[in-house]
Tab-separated table of C-alpha atoms in Angstrom:
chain	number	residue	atom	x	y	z
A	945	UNK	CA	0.000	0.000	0.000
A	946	UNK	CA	1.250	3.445	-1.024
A	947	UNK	CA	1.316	6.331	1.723
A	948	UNK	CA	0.782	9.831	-0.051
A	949	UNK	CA	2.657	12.202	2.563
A	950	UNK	CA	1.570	15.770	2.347
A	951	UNK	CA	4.899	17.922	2.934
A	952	UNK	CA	3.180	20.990	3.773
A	953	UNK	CA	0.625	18.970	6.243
A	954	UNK	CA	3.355	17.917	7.985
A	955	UNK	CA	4.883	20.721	8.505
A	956	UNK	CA	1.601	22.417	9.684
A	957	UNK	CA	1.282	19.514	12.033
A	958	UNK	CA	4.676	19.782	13.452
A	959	UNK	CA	4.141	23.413	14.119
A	960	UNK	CA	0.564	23.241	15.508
A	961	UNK	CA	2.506	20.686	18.249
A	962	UNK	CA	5.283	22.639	18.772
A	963	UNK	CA	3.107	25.858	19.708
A	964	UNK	CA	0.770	23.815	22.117
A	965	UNK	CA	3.590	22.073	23.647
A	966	UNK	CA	5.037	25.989	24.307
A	967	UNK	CA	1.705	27.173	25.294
A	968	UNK	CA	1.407	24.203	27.770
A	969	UNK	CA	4.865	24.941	29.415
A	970	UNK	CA	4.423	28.565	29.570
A	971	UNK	CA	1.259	27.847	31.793
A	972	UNK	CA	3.167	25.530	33.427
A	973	UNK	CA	5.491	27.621	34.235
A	974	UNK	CA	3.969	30.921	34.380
A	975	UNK	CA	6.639	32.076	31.615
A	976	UNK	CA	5.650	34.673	29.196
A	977	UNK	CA	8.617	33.739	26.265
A	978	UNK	CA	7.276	30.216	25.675
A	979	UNK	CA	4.064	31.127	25.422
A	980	UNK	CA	4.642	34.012	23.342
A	981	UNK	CA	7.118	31.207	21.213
A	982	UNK	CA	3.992	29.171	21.746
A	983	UNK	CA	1.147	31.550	20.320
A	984	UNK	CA	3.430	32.101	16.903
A	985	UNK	CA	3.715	28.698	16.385
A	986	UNK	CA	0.104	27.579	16.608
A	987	UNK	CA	-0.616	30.733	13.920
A	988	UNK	CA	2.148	29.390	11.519
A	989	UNK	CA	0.531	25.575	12.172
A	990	UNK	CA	-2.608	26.801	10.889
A	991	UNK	CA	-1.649	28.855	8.091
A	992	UNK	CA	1.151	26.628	6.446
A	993	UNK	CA	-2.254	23.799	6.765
A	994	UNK	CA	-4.235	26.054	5.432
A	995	UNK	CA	-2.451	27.675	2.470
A	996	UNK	CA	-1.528	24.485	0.534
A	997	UNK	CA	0.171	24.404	-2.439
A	998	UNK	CA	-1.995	24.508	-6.085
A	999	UNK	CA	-1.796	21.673	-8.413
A	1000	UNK	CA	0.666	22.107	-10.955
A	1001	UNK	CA	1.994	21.314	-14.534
A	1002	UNK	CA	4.913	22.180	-16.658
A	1003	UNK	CA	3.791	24.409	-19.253
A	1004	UNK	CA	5.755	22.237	-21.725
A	1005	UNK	CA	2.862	19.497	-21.084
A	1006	UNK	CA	0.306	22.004	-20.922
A	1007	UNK	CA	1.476	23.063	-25.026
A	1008	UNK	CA	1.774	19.697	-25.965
A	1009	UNK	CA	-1.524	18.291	-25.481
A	1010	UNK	CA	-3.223	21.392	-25.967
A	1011	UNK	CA	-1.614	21.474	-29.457
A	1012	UNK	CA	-2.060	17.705	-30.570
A	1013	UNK	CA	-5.846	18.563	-30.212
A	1014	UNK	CA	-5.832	21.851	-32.073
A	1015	UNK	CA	-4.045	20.004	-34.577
A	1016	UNK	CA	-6.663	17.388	-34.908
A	1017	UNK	CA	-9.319	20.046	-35.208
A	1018	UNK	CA	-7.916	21.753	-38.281
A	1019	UNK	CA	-7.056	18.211	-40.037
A	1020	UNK	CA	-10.582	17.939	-39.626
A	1021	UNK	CA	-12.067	21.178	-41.103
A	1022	UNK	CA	-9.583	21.216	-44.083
A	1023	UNK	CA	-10.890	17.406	-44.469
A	1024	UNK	CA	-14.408	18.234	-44.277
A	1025	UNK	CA	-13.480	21.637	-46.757
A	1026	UNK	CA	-15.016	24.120	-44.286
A	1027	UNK	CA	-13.834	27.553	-45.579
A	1028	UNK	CA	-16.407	29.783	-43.814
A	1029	UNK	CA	-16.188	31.462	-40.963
A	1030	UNK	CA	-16.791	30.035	-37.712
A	1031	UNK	CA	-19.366	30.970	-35.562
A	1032	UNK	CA	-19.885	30.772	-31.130
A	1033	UNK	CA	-23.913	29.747	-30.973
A	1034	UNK	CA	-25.715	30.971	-28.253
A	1035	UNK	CA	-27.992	28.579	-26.148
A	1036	UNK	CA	-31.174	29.132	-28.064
A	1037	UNK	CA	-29.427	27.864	-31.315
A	1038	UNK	CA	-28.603	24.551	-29.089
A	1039	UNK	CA	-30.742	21.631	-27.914
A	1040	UNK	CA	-29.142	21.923	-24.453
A	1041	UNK	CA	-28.403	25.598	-23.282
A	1042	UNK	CA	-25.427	24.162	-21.528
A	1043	UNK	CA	-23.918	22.536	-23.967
A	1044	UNK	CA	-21.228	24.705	-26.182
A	1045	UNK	CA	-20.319	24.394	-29.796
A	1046	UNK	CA	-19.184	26.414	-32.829
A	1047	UNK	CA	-20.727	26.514	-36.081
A	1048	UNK	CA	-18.408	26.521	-39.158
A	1049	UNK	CA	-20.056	26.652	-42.575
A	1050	UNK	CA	-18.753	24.973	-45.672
A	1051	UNK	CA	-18.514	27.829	-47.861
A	1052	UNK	CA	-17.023	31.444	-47.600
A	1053	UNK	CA	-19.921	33.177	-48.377
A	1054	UNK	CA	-22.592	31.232	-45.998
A	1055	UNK	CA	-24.947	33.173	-43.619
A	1056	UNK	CA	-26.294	32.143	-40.122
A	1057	UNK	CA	-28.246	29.361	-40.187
A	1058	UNK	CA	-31.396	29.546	-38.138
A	1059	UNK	CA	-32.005	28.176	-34.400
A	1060	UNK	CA	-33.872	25.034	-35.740
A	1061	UNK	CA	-31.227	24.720	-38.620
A	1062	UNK	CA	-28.519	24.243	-35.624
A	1063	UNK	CA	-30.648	22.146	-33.599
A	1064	UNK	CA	-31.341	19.682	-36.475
A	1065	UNK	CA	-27.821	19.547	-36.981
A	1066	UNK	CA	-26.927	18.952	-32.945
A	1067	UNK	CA	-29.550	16.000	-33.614
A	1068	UNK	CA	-28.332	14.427	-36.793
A	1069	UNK	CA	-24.430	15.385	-37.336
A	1070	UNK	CA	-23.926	12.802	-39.701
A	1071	UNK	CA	-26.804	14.228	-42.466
A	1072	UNK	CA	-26.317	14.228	-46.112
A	1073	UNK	CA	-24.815	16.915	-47.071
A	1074	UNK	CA	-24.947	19.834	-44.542
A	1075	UNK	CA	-24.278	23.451	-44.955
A	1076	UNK	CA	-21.737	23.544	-42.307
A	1077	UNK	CA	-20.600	21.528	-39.514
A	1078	UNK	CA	-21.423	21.489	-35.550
A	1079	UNK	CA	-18.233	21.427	-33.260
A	1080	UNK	CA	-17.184	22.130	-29.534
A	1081	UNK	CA	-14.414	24.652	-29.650
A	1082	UNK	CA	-11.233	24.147	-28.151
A	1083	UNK	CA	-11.998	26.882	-25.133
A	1084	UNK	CA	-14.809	24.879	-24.326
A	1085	UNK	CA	-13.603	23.334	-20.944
A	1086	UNK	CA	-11.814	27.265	-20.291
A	1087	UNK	CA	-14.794	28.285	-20.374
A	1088	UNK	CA	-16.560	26.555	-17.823
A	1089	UNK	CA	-14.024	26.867	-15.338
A	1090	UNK	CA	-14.000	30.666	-15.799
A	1091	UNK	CA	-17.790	30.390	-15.078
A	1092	UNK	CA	-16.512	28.965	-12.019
A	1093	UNK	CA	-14.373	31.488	-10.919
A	1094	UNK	CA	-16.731	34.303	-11.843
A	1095	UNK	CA	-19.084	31.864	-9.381
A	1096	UNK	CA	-22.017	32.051	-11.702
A	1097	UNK	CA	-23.215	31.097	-14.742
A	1098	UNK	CA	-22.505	32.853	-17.920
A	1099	UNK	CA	-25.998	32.654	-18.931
A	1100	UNK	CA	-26.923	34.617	-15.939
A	1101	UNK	CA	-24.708	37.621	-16.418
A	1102	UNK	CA	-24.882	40.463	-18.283
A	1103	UNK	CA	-22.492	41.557	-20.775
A	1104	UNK	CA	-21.412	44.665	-19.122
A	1105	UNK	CA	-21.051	42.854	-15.813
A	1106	UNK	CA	-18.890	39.941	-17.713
A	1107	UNK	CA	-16.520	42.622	-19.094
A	1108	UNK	CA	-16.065	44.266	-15.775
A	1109	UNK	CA	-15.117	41.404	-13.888
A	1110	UNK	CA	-13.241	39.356	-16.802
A	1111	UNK	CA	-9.942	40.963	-16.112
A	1112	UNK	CA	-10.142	39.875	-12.435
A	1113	UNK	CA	-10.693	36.570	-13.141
A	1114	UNK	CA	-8.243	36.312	-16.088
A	1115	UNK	CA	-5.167	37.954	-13.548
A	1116	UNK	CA	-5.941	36.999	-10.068
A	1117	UNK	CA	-7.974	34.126	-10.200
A	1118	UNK	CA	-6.957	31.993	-13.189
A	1119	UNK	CA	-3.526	33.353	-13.134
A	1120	UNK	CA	-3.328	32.797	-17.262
A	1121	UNK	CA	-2.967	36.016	-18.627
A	1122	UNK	CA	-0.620	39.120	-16.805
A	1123	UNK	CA	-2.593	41.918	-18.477
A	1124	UNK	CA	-6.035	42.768	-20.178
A	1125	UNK	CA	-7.614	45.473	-22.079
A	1126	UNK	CA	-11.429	45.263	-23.099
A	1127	UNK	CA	-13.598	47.691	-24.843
A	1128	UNK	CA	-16.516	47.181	-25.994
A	1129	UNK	CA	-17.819	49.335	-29.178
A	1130	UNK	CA	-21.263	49.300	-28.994
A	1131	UNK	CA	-23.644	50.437	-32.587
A	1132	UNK	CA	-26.381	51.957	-31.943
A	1133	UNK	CA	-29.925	50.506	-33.542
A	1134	UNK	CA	-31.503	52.227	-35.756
A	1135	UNK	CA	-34.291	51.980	-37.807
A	1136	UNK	CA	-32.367	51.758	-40.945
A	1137	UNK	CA	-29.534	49.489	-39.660
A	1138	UNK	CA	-32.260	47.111	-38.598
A	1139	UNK	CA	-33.048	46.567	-42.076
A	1140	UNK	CA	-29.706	45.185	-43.176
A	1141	UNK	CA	-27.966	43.339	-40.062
A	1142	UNK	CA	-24.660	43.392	-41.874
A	1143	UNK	CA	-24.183	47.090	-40.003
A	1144	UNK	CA	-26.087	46.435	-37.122
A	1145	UNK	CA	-22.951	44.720	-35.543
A	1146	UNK	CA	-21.179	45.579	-31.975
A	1147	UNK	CA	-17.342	44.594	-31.424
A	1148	UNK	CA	-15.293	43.597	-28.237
A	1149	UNK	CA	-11.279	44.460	-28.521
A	1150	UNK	CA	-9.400	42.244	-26.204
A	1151	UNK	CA	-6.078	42.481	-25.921
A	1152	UNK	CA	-3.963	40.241	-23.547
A	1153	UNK	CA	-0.212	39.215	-22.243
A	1154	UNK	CA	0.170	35.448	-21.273
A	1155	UNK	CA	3.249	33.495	-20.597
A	1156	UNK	CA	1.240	30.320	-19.998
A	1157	UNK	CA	-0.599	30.215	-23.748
A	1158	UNK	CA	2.278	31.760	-25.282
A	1159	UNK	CA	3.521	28.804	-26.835
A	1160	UNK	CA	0.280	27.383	-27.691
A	1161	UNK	CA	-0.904	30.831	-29.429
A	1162	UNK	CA	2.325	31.152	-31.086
A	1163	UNK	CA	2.051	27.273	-32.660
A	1164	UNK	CA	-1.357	27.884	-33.515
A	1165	UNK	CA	-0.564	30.774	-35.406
A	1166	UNK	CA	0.595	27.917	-37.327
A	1167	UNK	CA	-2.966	26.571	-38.261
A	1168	UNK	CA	-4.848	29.059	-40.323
A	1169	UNK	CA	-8.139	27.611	-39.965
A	1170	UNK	CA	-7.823	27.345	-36.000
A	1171	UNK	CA	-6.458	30.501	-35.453
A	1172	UNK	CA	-8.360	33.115	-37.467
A	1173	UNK	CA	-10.958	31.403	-36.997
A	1174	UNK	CA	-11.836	29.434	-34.289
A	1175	UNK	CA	-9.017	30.843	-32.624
A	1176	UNK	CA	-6.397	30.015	-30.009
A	1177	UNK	CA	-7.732	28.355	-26.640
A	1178	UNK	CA	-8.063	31.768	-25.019
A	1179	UNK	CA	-9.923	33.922	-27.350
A	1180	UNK	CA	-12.160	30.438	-28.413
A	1181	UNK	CA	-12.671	30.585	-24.340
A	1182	UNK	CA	-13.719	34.456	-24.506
A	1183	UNK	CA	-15.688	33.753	-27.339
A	1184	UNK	CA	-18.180	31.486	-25.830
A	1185	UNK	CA	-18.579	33.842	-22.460
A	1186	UNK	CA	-19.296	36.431	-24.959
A	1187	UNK	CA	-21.820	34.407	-26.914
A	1188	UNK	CA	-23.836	33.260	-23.775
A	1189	UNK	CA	-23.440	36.723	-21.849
A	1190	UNK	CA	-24.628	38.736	-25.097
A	1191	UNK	CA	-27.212	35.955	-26.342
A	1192	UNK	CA	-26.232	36.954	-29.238
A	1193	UNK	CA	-23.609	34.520	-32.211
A	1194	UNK	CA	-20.295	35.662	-31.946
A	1195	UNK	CA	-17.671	35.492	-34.611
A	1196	UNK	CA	-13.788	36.295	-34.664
A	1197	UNK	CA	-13.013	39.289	-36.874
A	1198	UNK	CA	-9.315	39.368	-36.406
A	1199	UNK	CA	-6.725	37.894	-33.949
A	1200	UNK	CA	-2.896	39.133	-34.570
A	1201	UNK	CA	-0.094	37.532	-31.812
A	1202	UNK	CA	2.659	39.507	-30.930
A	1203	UNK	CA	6.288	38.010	-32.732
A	1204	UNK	CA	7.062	36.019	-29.179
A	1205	UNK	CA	3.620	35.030	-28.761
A	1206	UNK	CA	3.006	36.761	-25.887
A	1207	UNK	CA	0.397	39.539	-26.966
A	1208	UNK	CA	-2.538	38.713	-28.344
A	1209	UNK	CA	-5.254	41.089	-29.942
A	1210	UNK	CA	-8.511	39.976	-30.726
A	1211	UNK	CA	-11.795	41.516	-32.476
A	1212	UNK	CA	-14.830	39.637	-31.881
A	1213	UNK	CA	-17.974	40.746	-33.707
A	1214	UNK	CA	-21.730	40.117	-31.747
A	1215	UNK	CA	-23.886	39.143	-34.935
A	1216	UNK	CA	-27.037	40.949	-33.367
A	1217	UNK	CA	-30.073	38.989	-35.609
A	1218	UNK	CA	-32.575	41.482	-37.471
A	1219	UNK	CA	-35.657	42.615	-34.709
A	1220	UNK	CA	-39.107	40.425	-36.030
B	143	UNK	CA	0.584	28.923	43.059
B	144	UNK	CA	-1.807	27.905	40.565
B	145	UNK	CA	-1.063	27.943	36.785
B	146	UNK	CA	-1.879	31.120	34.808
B	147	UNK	CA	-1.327	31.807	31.160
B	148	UNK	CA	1.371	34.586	31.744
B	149	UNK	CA	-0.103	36.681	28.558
B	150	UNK	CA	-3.141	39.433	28.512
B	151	UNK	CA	-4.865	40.126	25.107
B	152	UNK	CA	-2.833	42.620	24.420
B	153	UNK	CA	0.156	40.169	23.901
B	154	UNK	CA	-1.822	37.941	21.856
B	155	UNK	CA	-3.084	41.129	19.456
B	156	UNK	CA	0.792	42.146	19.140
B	157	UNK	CA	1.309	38.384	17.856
B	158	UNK	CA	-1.648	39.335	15.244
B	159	UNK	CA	-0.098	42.271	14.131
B	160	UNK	CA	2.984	40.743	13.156
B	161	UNK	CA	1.292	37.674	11.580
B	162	UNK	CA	-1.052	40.091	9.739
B	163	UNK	CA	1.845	42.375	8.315
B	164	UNK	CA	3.671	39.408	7.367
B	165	UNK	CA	0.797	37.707	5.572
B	166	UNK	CA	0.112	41.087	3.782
B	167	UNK	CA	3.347	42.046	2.918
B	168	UNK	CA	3.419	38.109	1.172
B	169	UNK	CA	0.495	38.424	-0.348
B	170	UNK	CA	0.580	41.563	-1.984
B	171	UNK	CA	4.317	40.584	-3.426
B	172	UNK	CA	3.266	37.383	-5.124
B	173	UNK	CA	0.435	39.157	-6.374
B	174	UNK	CA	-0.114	38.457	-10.207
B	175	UNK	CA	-0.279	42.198	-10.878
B	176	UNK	CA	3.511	42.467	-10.825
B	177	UNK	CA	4.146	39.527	-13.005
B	178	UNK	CA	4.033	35.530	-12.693
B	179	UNK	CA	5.451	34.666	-9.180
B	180	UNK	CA	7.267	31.090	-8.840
B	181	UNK	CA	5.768	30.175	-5.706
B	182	UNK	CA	3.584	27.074	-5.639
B	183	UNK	CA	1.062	28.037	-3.258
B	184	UNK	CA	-2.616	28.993	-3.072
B	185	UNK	CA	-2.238	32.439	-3.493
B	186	UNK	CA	-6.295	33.004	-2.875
B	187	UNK	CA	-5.829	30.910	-0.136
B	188	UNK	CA	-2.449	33.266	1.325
B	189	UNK	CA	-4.977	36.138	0.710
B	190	UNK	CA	-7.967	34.929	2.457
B	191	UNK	CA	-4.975	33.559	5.687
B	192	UNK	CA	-3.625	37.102	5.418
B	193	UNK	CA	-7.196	39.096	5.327
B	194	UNK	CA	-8.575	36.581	8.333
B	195	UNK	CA	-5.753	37.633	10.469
B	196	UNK	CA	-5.816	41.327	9.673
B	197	UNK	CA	-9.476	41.228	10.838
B	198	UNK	CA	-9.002	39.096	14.252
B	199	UNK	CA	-5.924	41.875	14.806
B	200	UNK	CA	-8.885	44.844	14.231
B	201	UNK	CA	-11.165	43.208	16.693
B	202	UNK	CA	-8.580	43.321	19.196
B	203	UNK	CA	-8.339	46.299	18.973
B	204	UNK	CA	-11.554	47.516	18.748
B	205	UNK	CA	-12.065	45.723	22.352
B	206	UNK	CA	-9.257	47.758	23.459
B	207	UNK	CA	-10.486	50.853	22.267
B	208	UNK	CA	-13.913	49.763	23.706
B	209	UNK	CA	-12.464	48.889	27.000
B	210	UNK	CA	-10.665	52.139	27.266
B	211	UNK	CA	-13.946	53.931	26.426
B	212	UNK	CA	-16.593	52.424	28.556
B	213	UNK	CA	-13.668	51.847	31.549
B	214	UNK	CA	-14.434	47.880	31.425
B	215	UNK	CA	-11.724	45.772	32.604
């Protein structure tokens, strides 16, 4: 039988015995120093218990299976010949609001497909000859755990509130990015934009430093169809928070990496459908 | 003579106060605002240890001030 032996337990234990054996003696002995001695090493006990160490992974692991699956994903589109440009759904496009995918179409020029188009397709992803194909994006998983660390669920938040607290969660809690920049530019509706949705279009700018994805962005630079497209597993990750926050498809304008990797800029466009 | 624990709260909120500035001053280094840190600990957790003290330092003393106010010994 294997014993797993917690190092920083340990230690904790050893302290939290220490101070109550000093405490003890100093009542003992009616001696302020060991219980002074005492009282300092009951505090350290707890805290070295409490603050344990995270779970960690050598980035180099991290890149290399993150980069064997984005690799896999773009054999498959350039198999399949999906040229257009992909698109994050939004739960009412899905069967199961939780559920996350990306809709790339087959050709250049395709529109979005309707709600029931996508939720035929979620049904029956082997059908004769689709217009585009149904896939879960490879910030899928990033997602969810930066719903979380927000503590709620991204369809419950608003898309103001997202962008507020997104750089908080990015830096402090997640730890994978060392700087953010959001804006949001919002276009006004107007009568005669609703009539051709093409110009009825808001944009979110986020730009970002990371030394964890730096690697994988840079590689997947590499992979035309991921990157500008789909994109790399941070901005896919933004994509769908933006997609459930908003409601509203989402689709990658641009993404451009700094030369090391390290910067990333990325223009996502909320495809607001024409009012009924 | 009976056994007494030789230290008054006072003692024990000076213990605090060095924890607490100790636990700060860690925290707010390895903070990810100043860059990736190489330290493999919960840094939430240090945060939450280092906020948890700060307060039990406060309500010392507040029960100080509170004692010197209302002359309760």
């Amino acid at each position: 039988m294997r014993i797993s032996f917690n190092f920083p337990r340990a230690i904790g234990l050893i302290l939290l015995l220490l101070g109550a054996a000093s405490l003890l003696a100093a009542i003992v002995y009616s001696s302020s120093v060991p219980a002074l001695i005492g009282l300092g090493l009951v505090f350290w006990g707890i805290i070295v218990s409490y603050i344990q160490s995270d779970e960690y992974v050598k980035k180099t692991i991290l890149n290399s299976t993150s980069m064997t699956l984005l690799t896999a994903l773009d054999e498959t589109l350039r198999t399949l010949d999906c040229k257009g440009k992909a698109i994050y759904l939004p739960p009412k496009y899905l069967n199961d609001p939780e559920s996350t995918k990306v809709y790339v179409p087959k050709l250049e020029t395709s529109t979005l497909p309707s709600p029931e188009t996508t939720q035929q397709l979620e049904m029956q992803p082997t059908q004769k000859s689709p217009q585009g194909i149904l896939i879960t994006p490879a910030g899928a998983e990033l997602a969810r755990l930066l719903e979380t660390e927000l503590g709620t669920s991204l369809l419950r938040i608003n898309l103001e509130d997202l962008l507020r607290r997104l750089p908080k969660t990015l830096i402090e809690d997640l730890e994978i990015v060392n700087d953010c920049e959001i804006q949001l530019f919002a276009k006004k509706r107007t009568e005669k934009s609703e009539e051709n949705d093409q110009t009825n279009q808001s944009e979110i700018f986020v730009k970002f430093t990371t030394t964890v994805y730096r690697d994988t962005c840079k590689r997947a630079a590499r992979l035309p169809t991921i990157f500008s497209n789909i994109g790399c597993p941070l901005s896919s990750a933004l994509a769908i928070a933006f997609s459930k926050a908003t409601g509203n498809p989402i689709m990658i304008k641009t993404q451009q990496i700094s030369e090391d990797g390290e910067t990333n800029g990325t223009e996502y466009t909320i495809i607001e459908e024409p009012v009924a | 003579m009976t056994p007494a624990f030789p230290l008054g709260p006072w003692d024990v909120s000076l213990v605090l106060a060095v924890t607490a500035i100790i636990l700060l001053t860690t925290s707010e280094i390895l903070s990810p605002y100043y860059g990736p840190a190489n330290l493999k600990i919960s840094k939430k957790r240090l945060k939450n240890a280092a906020m948890a003290t700060s307060i039990l330092f406060l309500t010392t003393v507040a029960i100080r001030i509170a004692t010197m106010i209302y002359g309760i010994s």
